[in-house]
Amino acid sequence: MRLLERLELPFVLIVFWLIFISVPLYLGHLGLSWDALNHHIYLGWVADAPRFDKDHAAASNQAYQYPYLYWPVYKLAISGFSGQAAGVVLATLHLITVPPVWMVAKVLIPAQGMHAMAMRVAAVLLAFMSAVPLKMLESTGNDLLAAAPFLWAVALAFQAIAPPAPVPHSRITRTAVIAGLLVGLAVSFKFSHGPLAVLFPLLFVFCDGPWRARLGWVTLSAFAVALGFVITYGYWGYLLWLQFGNPIYPFYDGYFQLWRNGSGLQP
């Protein structure tokens, strides 16, 4: 039984890899949505070599999104991969989102035995059966990849909240920092993760420990979220600042314009 438990995650990964790649293999192509034609491949091009001096809003305001997560799509497109082969590569990259979901299922269903293992596998299957993740397997969308750091952060937090045995406070502290950094990375990938990032540190309120320690973990995690965002978004934000005087351009540019006028700083 212990051997089966050790093989549970590898089994889940193999099953999901086969499921993920079956979609582009069955379709025989990779769908090019409006977003793909409008900015997905273009942003990958920008990640490869910034084009501020060559294009002006070539992909509308979408041209200024964080571009580096789009680089695989761009590289696959210019390397001559067929749609089917590119779909298999991207589907394989999406596999990084499966382990954290299984980790959450493991925390919520910690029992041993075949029945518990089957319930965990079923839980992971249900998590990926909604339209959003399935749609990612037939297109160039990177929402699953963008969510991966957040999923890993939640999984780590759940392990700290409901461990099978008491967890040393030093380990919870490390988890709060690492999870916060991952959430900051997720916000860099997609600003839409921002509202969830604000709430994420509150998960550590539920850890086992005195209230002073819990407050410390929440504060430390919140600081790590901000630090993770600054570290991972910093270079791109700096490039936007040099060009537009707004590190999150085009968002809230009116407020940045007031600040630029008042400070005398101009890009």
mmCIF file of C-alpha atoms in Angstrom:
data_model
loop_
_atom_site.group_PDB
_atom_site.id
_atom_site.type_symbol
_atom_site.label_atom_id
_atom_site.label_comp_id
_atom_site.label_asym_id
_atom_site.label_seq_id
_atom_site.Cartn_x
_atom_site.Cartn_y
_atom_site.Cartn_z
ATOM 1 C CA MET A 1 0.000 0.000 0.000
ATOM 2 C CA ARG A 2 2.853 2.393 0.772
ATOM 3 C CA LEU A 3 4.252 1.732 -2.697
ATOM 4 C CA LEU A 4 0.863 2.587 -4.240
ATOM 5 C CA GLU A 5 0.741 5.833 -2.263
ATOM 6 C CA ARG A 6 4.209 6.801 -3.481
ATOM 7 C CA LEU A 7 3.127 6.089 -7.048
ATOM 8 C CA GLU A 8 -0.141 8.044 -6.724
ATOM 9 C CA LEU A 9 1.175 11.401 -7.927
ATOM 10 C CA PRO A 10 3.224 9.940 -10.834
ATOM 11 C CA PHE A 11 0.101 8.017 -11.859
ATOM 12 C CA VAL A 12 -2.000 11.198 -11.752
ATOM 13 C CA LEU A 13 0.607 13.080 -13.810
ATOM 14 C CA ILE A 14 0.745 10.369 -16.484
ATOM 15 C CA VAL A 15 -3.039 10.196 -16.724
ATOM 16 C CA PHE A 16 -3.385 13.969 -17.013
ATOM 17 C CA TRP A 17 -0.548 14.239 -19.509
ATOM 18 C CA LEU A 18 -2.315 11.733 -21.733
ATOM 19 C CA ILE A 19 -5.605 13.624 -21.307
ATOM 20 C CA PHE A 20 -4.009 17.006 -22.008
ATOM 21 C CA ILE A 21 -2.131 15.973 -25.138
ATOM 22 C CA SER A 22 -5.110 13.989 -26.438
ATOM 23 C CA VAL A 23 -6.953 17.247 -27.174
ATOM 24 C CA PRO A 24 -4.502 18.682 -29.766
ATOM 25 C CA LEU A 25 -3.770 15.184 -31.072
ATOM 26 C CA TYR A 26 -7.474 14.568 -31.652
ATOM 27 C CA LEU A 27 -8.101 18.007 -33.163
ATOM 28 C CA GLY A 28 -4.982 17.846 -35.323
ATOM 29 C CA HIS A 29 -4.364 21.561 -34.896
ATOM 30 C CA LEU A 30 -4.037 24.391 -32.393
ATOM 31 C CA GLY A 31 -6.812 26.957 -32.451
ATOM 32 C CA LEU A 32 -5.898 30.582 -33.164
ATOM 33 C CA SER A 33 -8.373 32.739 -31.280
ATOM 34 C CA TRP A 34 -8.813 36.486 -31.691
ATOM 35 C CA ASP A 35 -6.402 36.954 -28.786
ATOM 36 C CA ALA A 36 -3.798 34.759 -30.476
ATOM 37 C CA LEU A 37 -3.948 36.778 -33.678
ATOM 38 C CA ASN A 38 -4.162 40.090 -31.822
ATOM 39 C CA HIS A 39 -1.487 39.810 -29.143
ATOM 40 C CA HIS A 40 -0.397 36.332 -27.977
ATOM 41 C CA ILE A 41 2.327 35.796 -30.574
ATOM 42 C CA TYR A 42 3.157 39.507 -30.694
ATOM 43 C CA LEU A 43 3.798 39.618 -26.946
ATOM 44 C CA GLY A 44 6.110 36.625 -27.277
ATOM 45 C CA TRP A 45 7.964 38.597 -29.935
ATOM 46 C CA VAL A 46 8.240 41.528 -27.509
ATOM 47 C CA ALA A 47 9.589 39.158 -24.830
ATOM 48 C CA ASP A 48 12.235 38.010 -27.295
ATOM 49 C CA ALA A 49 13.217 41.560 -28.249
ATOM 50 C CA PRO A 50 11.417 44.757 -27.059
ATOM 51 C CA ARG A 51 9.860 46.694 -29.918
ATOM 52 C CA PHE A 52 9.021 50.052 -28.347
ATOM 53 C CA ASP A 53 11.086 51.887 -30.977
ATOM 54 C CA LYS A 54 9.451 50.002 -33.863
ATOM 55 C CA ASP A 55 5.711 49.698 -33.142
ATOM 56 C CA HIS A 56 3.099 51.895 -31.521
ATOM 57 C CA ALA A 57 0.364 49.878 -29.826
ATOM 58 C CA ALA A 58 0.697 47.190 -32.482
ATOM 59 C CA ALA A 59 -1.641 44.969 -30.489
ATOM 60 C CA SER A 60 -3.641 47.845 -28.979
ATOM 61 C CA ASN A 61 -3.322 48.176 -25.205
ATOM 62 C CA GLN A 62 -2.711 44.421 -25.015
ATOM 63 C CA ALA A 63 0.816 45.122 -26.317
ATOM 64 C CA TYR A 64 1.869 46.242 -22.847
ATOM 65 C CA GLN A 65 0.906 43.163 -20.872
ATOM 66 C CA TYR A 66 3.642 41.236 -19.093
ATOM 67 C CA PRO A 67 5.049 39.467 -22.187
ATOM 68 C CA TYR A 68 7.402 36.760 -20.993
ATOM 69 C CA LEU A 69 4.826 34.039 -20.438
ATOM 70 C CA TYR A 70 3.907 34.300 -24.137
ATOM 71 C CA TRP A 71 7.427 33.485 -25.320
ATOM 72 C CA PRO A 72 6.799 29.709 -25.770
ATOM 73 C CA VAL A 73 3.900 30.363 -28.171
ATOM 74 C CA TYR A 74 5.999 32.813 -30.176
ATOM 75 C CA LYS A 75 8.986 30.456 -30.325
ATOM 76 C CA LEU A 76 6.827 27.525 -31.408
ATOM 77 C CA ALA A 77 5.223 29.679 -34.119
ATOM 78 C CA ILE A 78 8.486 30.899 -35.664
ATOM 79 C CA SER A 79 10.215 27.515 -35.339
ATOM 80 C CA GLY A 80 7.876 25.873 -37.812
ATOM 81 C CA PHE A 81 6.083 23.546 -35.405
ATOM 82 C CA SER A 82 2.824 22.187 -36.712
ATOM 83 C CA GLY A 83 -0.310 23.199 -34.816
ATOM 84 C CA GLN A 84 -0.639 19.678 -33.496
ATOM 85 C CA ALA A 85 2.967 19.507 -32.262
ATOM 86 C CA ALA A 86 2.765 22.988 -30.732
ATOM 87 C CA GLY A 87 -0.447 21.976 -28.986
ATOM 88 C CA VAL A 88 1.268 18.933 -27.468
ATOM 89 C CA VAL A 89 4.154 21.086 -26.183
ATOM 90 C CA LEU A 90 1.825 23.657 -24.629
ATOM 91 C CA ALA A 91 -0.402 20.950 -23.146
ATOM 92 C CA THR A 92 2.680 19.416 -21.545
ATOM 93 C CA LEU A 93 3.604 22.783 -20.028
ATOM 94 C CA HIS A 94 0.101 23.012 -18.535
ATOM 95 C CA LEU A 95 0.876 19.841 -16.582
ATOM 96 C CA ILE A 96 2.632 22.013 -13.985
ATOM 97 C CA THR A 97 -0.813 22.929 -12.619
ATOM 98 C CA VAL A 98 -1.744 19.336 -11.717
ATOM 99 C CA PRO A 99 0.537 18.612 -8.702
ATOM 100 C CA PRO A 100 -0.691 21.541 -6.549
ATOM 101 C CA VAL A 101 -4.322 20.537 -7.129
ATOM 102 C CA TRP A 102 -3.456 16.991 -6.074
ATOM 103 C CA MET A 103 -1.653 18.374 -3.005
ATOM 104 C CA VAL A 104 -4.818 20.214 -1.949
ATOM 105 C CA ALA A 105 -6.838 17.033 -2.472
ATOM 106 C CA LYS A 106 -4.269 15.163 -0.354
ATOM 107 C CA VAL A 107 -4.743 17.641 2.494
ATOM 108 C CA LEU A 108 -8.535 17.467 2.301
ATOM 109 C CA ILE A 109 -8.618 13.669 1.879
ATOM 110 C CA PRO A 110 -5.637 12.499 3.968
ATOM 111 C CA ALA A 111 -6.832 8.958 4.598
ATOM 112 C CA GLN A 112 -4.894 5.970 3.295
ATOM 113 C CA GLY A 113 -6.252 3.101 1.250
ATOM 114 C CA MET A 114 -7.585 2.559 -2.260
ATOM 115 C CA HIS A 115 -10.871 4.369 -1.617
ATOM 116 C CA ALA A 116 -9.107 7.548 -0.448
ATOM 117 C CA MET A 117 -6.715 7.409 -3.395
ATOM 118 C CA ALA A 118 -9.619 7.030 -5.814
ATOM 119 C CA MET A 119 -11.392 9.996 -4.207
ATOM 120 C CA ARG A 120 -8.298 12.174 -4.583
ATOM 121 C CA VAL A 121 -7.884 11.233 -8.237
ATOM 122 C CA ALA A 122 -11.575 11.932 -8.811
ATOM 123 C CA ALA A 123 -11.241 15.315 -7.077
ATOM 124 C CA VAL A 124 -8.366 16.336 -9.355
ATOM 125 C CA LEU A 125 -10.323 15.188 -12.411
ATOM 126 C CA LEU A 126 -13.309 17.276 -11.338
ATOM 127 C CA ALA A 127 -11.083 20.311 -10.814
ATOM 128 C CA PHE A 128 -10.002 20.237 -14.467
ATOM 129 C CA MET A 129 -13.363 19.390 -16.010
ATOM 130 C CA SER A 130 -14.682 22.951 -16.228
ATOM 131 C CA ALA A 131 -14.696 24.758 -19.564
ATOM 132 C CA VAL A 132 -11.856 27.166 -18.728
ATOM 133 C CA PRO A 133 -8.950 24.701 -18.314
ATOM 134 C CA LEU A 134 -10.240 22.457 -21.109
ATOM 135 C CA LYS A 135 -10.408 25.450 -23.467
ATOM 136 C CA MET A 136 -6.732 26.205 -22.813
ATOM 137 C CA LEU A 137 -5.762 22.840 -24.322
ATOM 138 C CA GLU A 138 -7.024 23.751 -27.778
ATOM 139 C CA SER A 139 -5.741 27.323 -28.019
ATOM 140 C CA THR A 140 -2.740 29.540 -27.299
ATOM 141 C CA GLY A 141 -4.220 30.880 -24.057
ATOM 142 C CA ASN A 142 -1.831 30.789 -21.095
ATOM 143 C CA ASP A 143 -4.290 31.260 -18.232
ATOM 144 C CA LEU A 144 -3.405 27.871 -16.751
ATOM 145 C CA LEU A 145 0.308 28.652 -16.798
ATOM 146 C CA ALA A 146 -0.347 32.082 -15.320
ATOM 147 C CA ALA A 147 -2.344 30.506 -12.499
ATOM 148 C CA ALA A 148 0.293 27.852 -11.728
ATOM 149 C CA PRO A 149 2.269 29.916 -9.158
ATOM 150 C CA PHE A 150 -0.960 30.788 -7.346
ATOM 151 C CA LEU A 151 -2.034 27.140 -7.290
ATOM 152 C CA TRP A 152 1.320 26.112 -5.835
ATOM 153 C CA ALA A 153 1.054 28.858 -3.220
ATOM 154 C CA VAL A 154 -2.412 27.684 -2.166
ATOM 155 C CA ALA A 155 -1.212 24.080 -1.991
ATOM 156 C CA LEU A 156 1.725 25.051 0.244
ATOM 157 C CA ALA A 157 -0.556 27.121 2.471
ATOM 158 C CA PHE A 158 -3.003 24.226 2.816
ATOM 159 C CA GLN A 159 -0.174 21.929 3.863
ATOM 160 C CA ALA A 160 0.763 24.422 6.567
ATOM 161 C CA ILE A 161 -2.854 24.801 7.729
ATOM 162 C CA ALA A 162 -3.877 21.157 7.915
ATOM 163 C CA PRO A 163 -0.746 18.995 8.188
ATOM 164 C CA PRO A 164 -0.865 15.307 9.155
ATOM 165 C CA ALA A 165 1.386 16.183 12.105
ATOM 166 C CA PRO A 166 2.249 19.415 13.963
ATOM 167 C CA VAL A 167 4.425 21.700 11.859
ATOM 168 C CA PRO A 168 7.298 23.675 13.436
ATOM 169 C CA HIS A 169 6.710 27.426 13.377
ATOM 170 C CA SER A 170 9.931 27.930 11.418
ATOM 171 C CA ARG A 171 8.571 25.763 8.635
ATOM 172 C CA ILE A 172 5.314 27.738 8.520
ATOM 173 C CA THR A 173 7.393 30.925 8.320
ATOM 174 C CA ARG A 174 9.292 29.576 5.305
ATOM 175 C CA THR A 175 6.035 28.482 3.717
ATOM 176 C CA ALA A 176 4.506 31.942 4.223
ATOM 177 C CA VAL A 177 7.473 33.545 2.469
ATOM 178 C CA ILE A 178 7.699 31.073 -0.422
ATOM 179 C CA ALA A 179 3.947 31.065 -0.997
ATOM 180 C CA GLY A 180 3.857 34.859 -0.930
ATOM 181 C CA LEU A 181 6.636 35.108 -3.502
ATOM 182 C CA LEU A 182 4.738 32.704 -5.771
ATOM 183 C CA VAL A 183 1.575 34.792 -5.475
ATOM 184 C CA GLY A 184 3.567 37.901 -6.390
ATOM 185 C CA LEU A 185 4.790 36.073 -9.496
ATOM 186 C CA ALA A 186 1.193 35.150 -10.376
ATOM 187 C CA VAL A 187 0.178 38.812 -10.149
ATOM 188 C CA SER A 188 3.011 39.715 -12.538
ATOM 189 C CA PHE A 189 1.684 37.152 -14.987
ATOM 190 C CA LYS A 190 -1.924 38.398 -14.754
ATOM 191 C CA PHE A 191 -3.055 41.520 -12.908
ATOM 192 C CA SER A 192 -6.453 39.852 -12.512
ATOM 193 C CA HIS A 193 -4.859 37.774 -9.739
ATOM 194 C CA GLY A 194 -4.487 40.963 -7.715
ATOM 195 C CA PRO A 195 -7.731 40.787 -5.678
ATOM 196 C CA LEU A 196 -7.018 37.180 -4.693
ATOM 197 C CA ALA A 197 -3.432 38.116 -3.848
ATOM 198 C CA VAL A 198 -4.694 40.667 -1.326
ATOM 199 C CA LEU A 199 -6.736 37.974 0.431
ATOM 200 C CA PHE A 200 -4.196 35.149 0.158
ATOM 201 C CA PRO A 201 -2.079 35.991 3.272
ATOM 202 C CA LEU A 202 -5.203 35.618 5.431
ATOM 203 C CA LEU A 203 -4.971 31.850 4.899
ATOM 204 C CA PHE A 204 -2.200 31.788 7.489
ATOM 205 C CA VAL A 205 -4.663 32.919 10.147
ATOM 206 C CA PHE A 206 -5.807 29.291 10.201
ATOM 207 C CA CYS A 207 -2.377 27.848 10.990
ATOM 208 C CA ASP A 208 -1.815 26.253 14.370
ATOM 209 C CA GLY A 209 -0.147 28.721 16.702
ATOM 210 C CA PRO A 210 -0.685 31.704 18.998
ATOM 211 C CA TRP A 211 -2.361 34.754 17.540
ATOM 212 C CA ARG A 212 0.841 36.764 17.582
ATOM 213 C CA ALA A 213 2.522 34.109 15.430
ATOM 214 C CA ARG A 214 -0.457 33.983 13.057
ATOM 215 C CA LEU A 215 -0.403 37.752 12.649
ATOM 216 C CA GLY A 216 3.320 37.543 11.938
ATOM 217 C CA TRP A 217 2.775 34.913 9.246
ATOM 218 C CA VAL A 218 0.024 36.959 7.602
ATOM 219 C CA THR A 219 2.210 40.076 7.613
ATOM 220 C CA LEU A 220 5.254 38.194 6.355
ATOM 221 C CA SER A 221 3.251 36.573 3.560
ATOM 222 C CA ALA A 222 1.774 39.934 2.514
ATOM 223 C CA PHE A 223 5.261 41.436 2.385
ATOM 224 C CA ALA A 224 6.477 38.447 0.326
ATOM 225 C CA VAL A 225 3.601 38.934 -2.143
ATOM 226 C CA ALA A 226 4.665 42.547 -2.703
ATOM 227 C CA LEU A 227 8.334 41.576 -2.928
ATOM 228 C CA GLY A 228 7.618 38.744 -5.365
ATOM 229 C CA PHE A 229 5.694 41.133 -7.609
ATOM 230 C CA VAL A 230 8.429 43.773 -7.540
ATOM 231 C CA ILE A 231 11.177 41.238 -8.293
ATOM 232 C CA THR A 232 9.386 39.488 -11.158
ATOM 233 C CA TYR A 233 7.601 42.490 -12.682
ATOM 234 C CA GLY A 234 10.368 44.999 -12.009
ATOM 235 C CA TYR A 235 12.256 44.805 -15.311
ATOM 236 C CA TRP A 236 9.123 45.037 -17.441
ATOM 237 C CA GLY A 237 7.766 47.832 -15.253
ATOM 238 C CA TYR A 238 11.060 49.676 -15.661
ATOM 239 C CA LEU A 239 10.832 49.425 -19.450
ATOM 240 C CA LEU A 240 7.274 50.792 -19.364
ATOM 241 C CA TRP A 241 8.374 53.607 -17.084
ATOM 242 C CA LEU A 242 11.132 54.617 -19.485
ATOM 243 C CA GLN A 243 8.683 54.728 -22.394
ATOM 244 C CA PHE A 244 5.475 55.994 -20.807
ATOM 245 C CA GLY A 245 6.204 57.181 -17.285
ATOM 246 C CA ASN A 246 3.844 54.509 -15.977
ATOM 247 C CA PRO A 247 5.169 51.089 -14.882
ATOM 248 C CA ILE A 248 1.753 49.468 -15.282
ATOM 249 C CA TYR A 249 0.815 51.284 -18.520
ATOM 250 C CA PRO A 250 -1.917 51.713 -19.742
ATOM 251 C CA PHE A 251 -3.685 51.203 -16.404
ATOM 252 C CA TYR A 252 -4.380 54.299 -14.258
ATOM 253 C CA ASP A 253 -2.356 56.471 -16.592
ATOM 254 C CA GLY A 254 -4.414 59.527 -15.625
ATOM 255 C CA TYR A 255 -3.151 59.267 -12.048
ATOM 256 C CA PHE A 256 0.415 58.775 -13.215
ATOM 257 C CA GLN A 257 0.027 61.800 -15.485
ATOM 258 C CA LEU A 258 -0.912 63.942 -12.487
ATOM 259 C CA TRP A 259 2.138 62.637 -10.620
ATOM 260 C CA ARG A 260 4.417 63.234 -13.604
ATOM 261 C CA ASN A 261 3.128 66.792 -13.978
ATOM 262 C CA GLY A 262 3.597 67.471 -10.285
ATOM 263 C CA SER A 263 7.052 65.966 -10.006
ATOM 264 C CA GLY A 264 8.391 67.208 -13.309
ATOM 265 C CA LEU A 265 9.505 63.691 -14.240
ATOM 266 C CA GLN A 266 8.810 62.649 -17.798
ATOM 267 C CA PRO A 267 9.605 59.422 -19.661
#
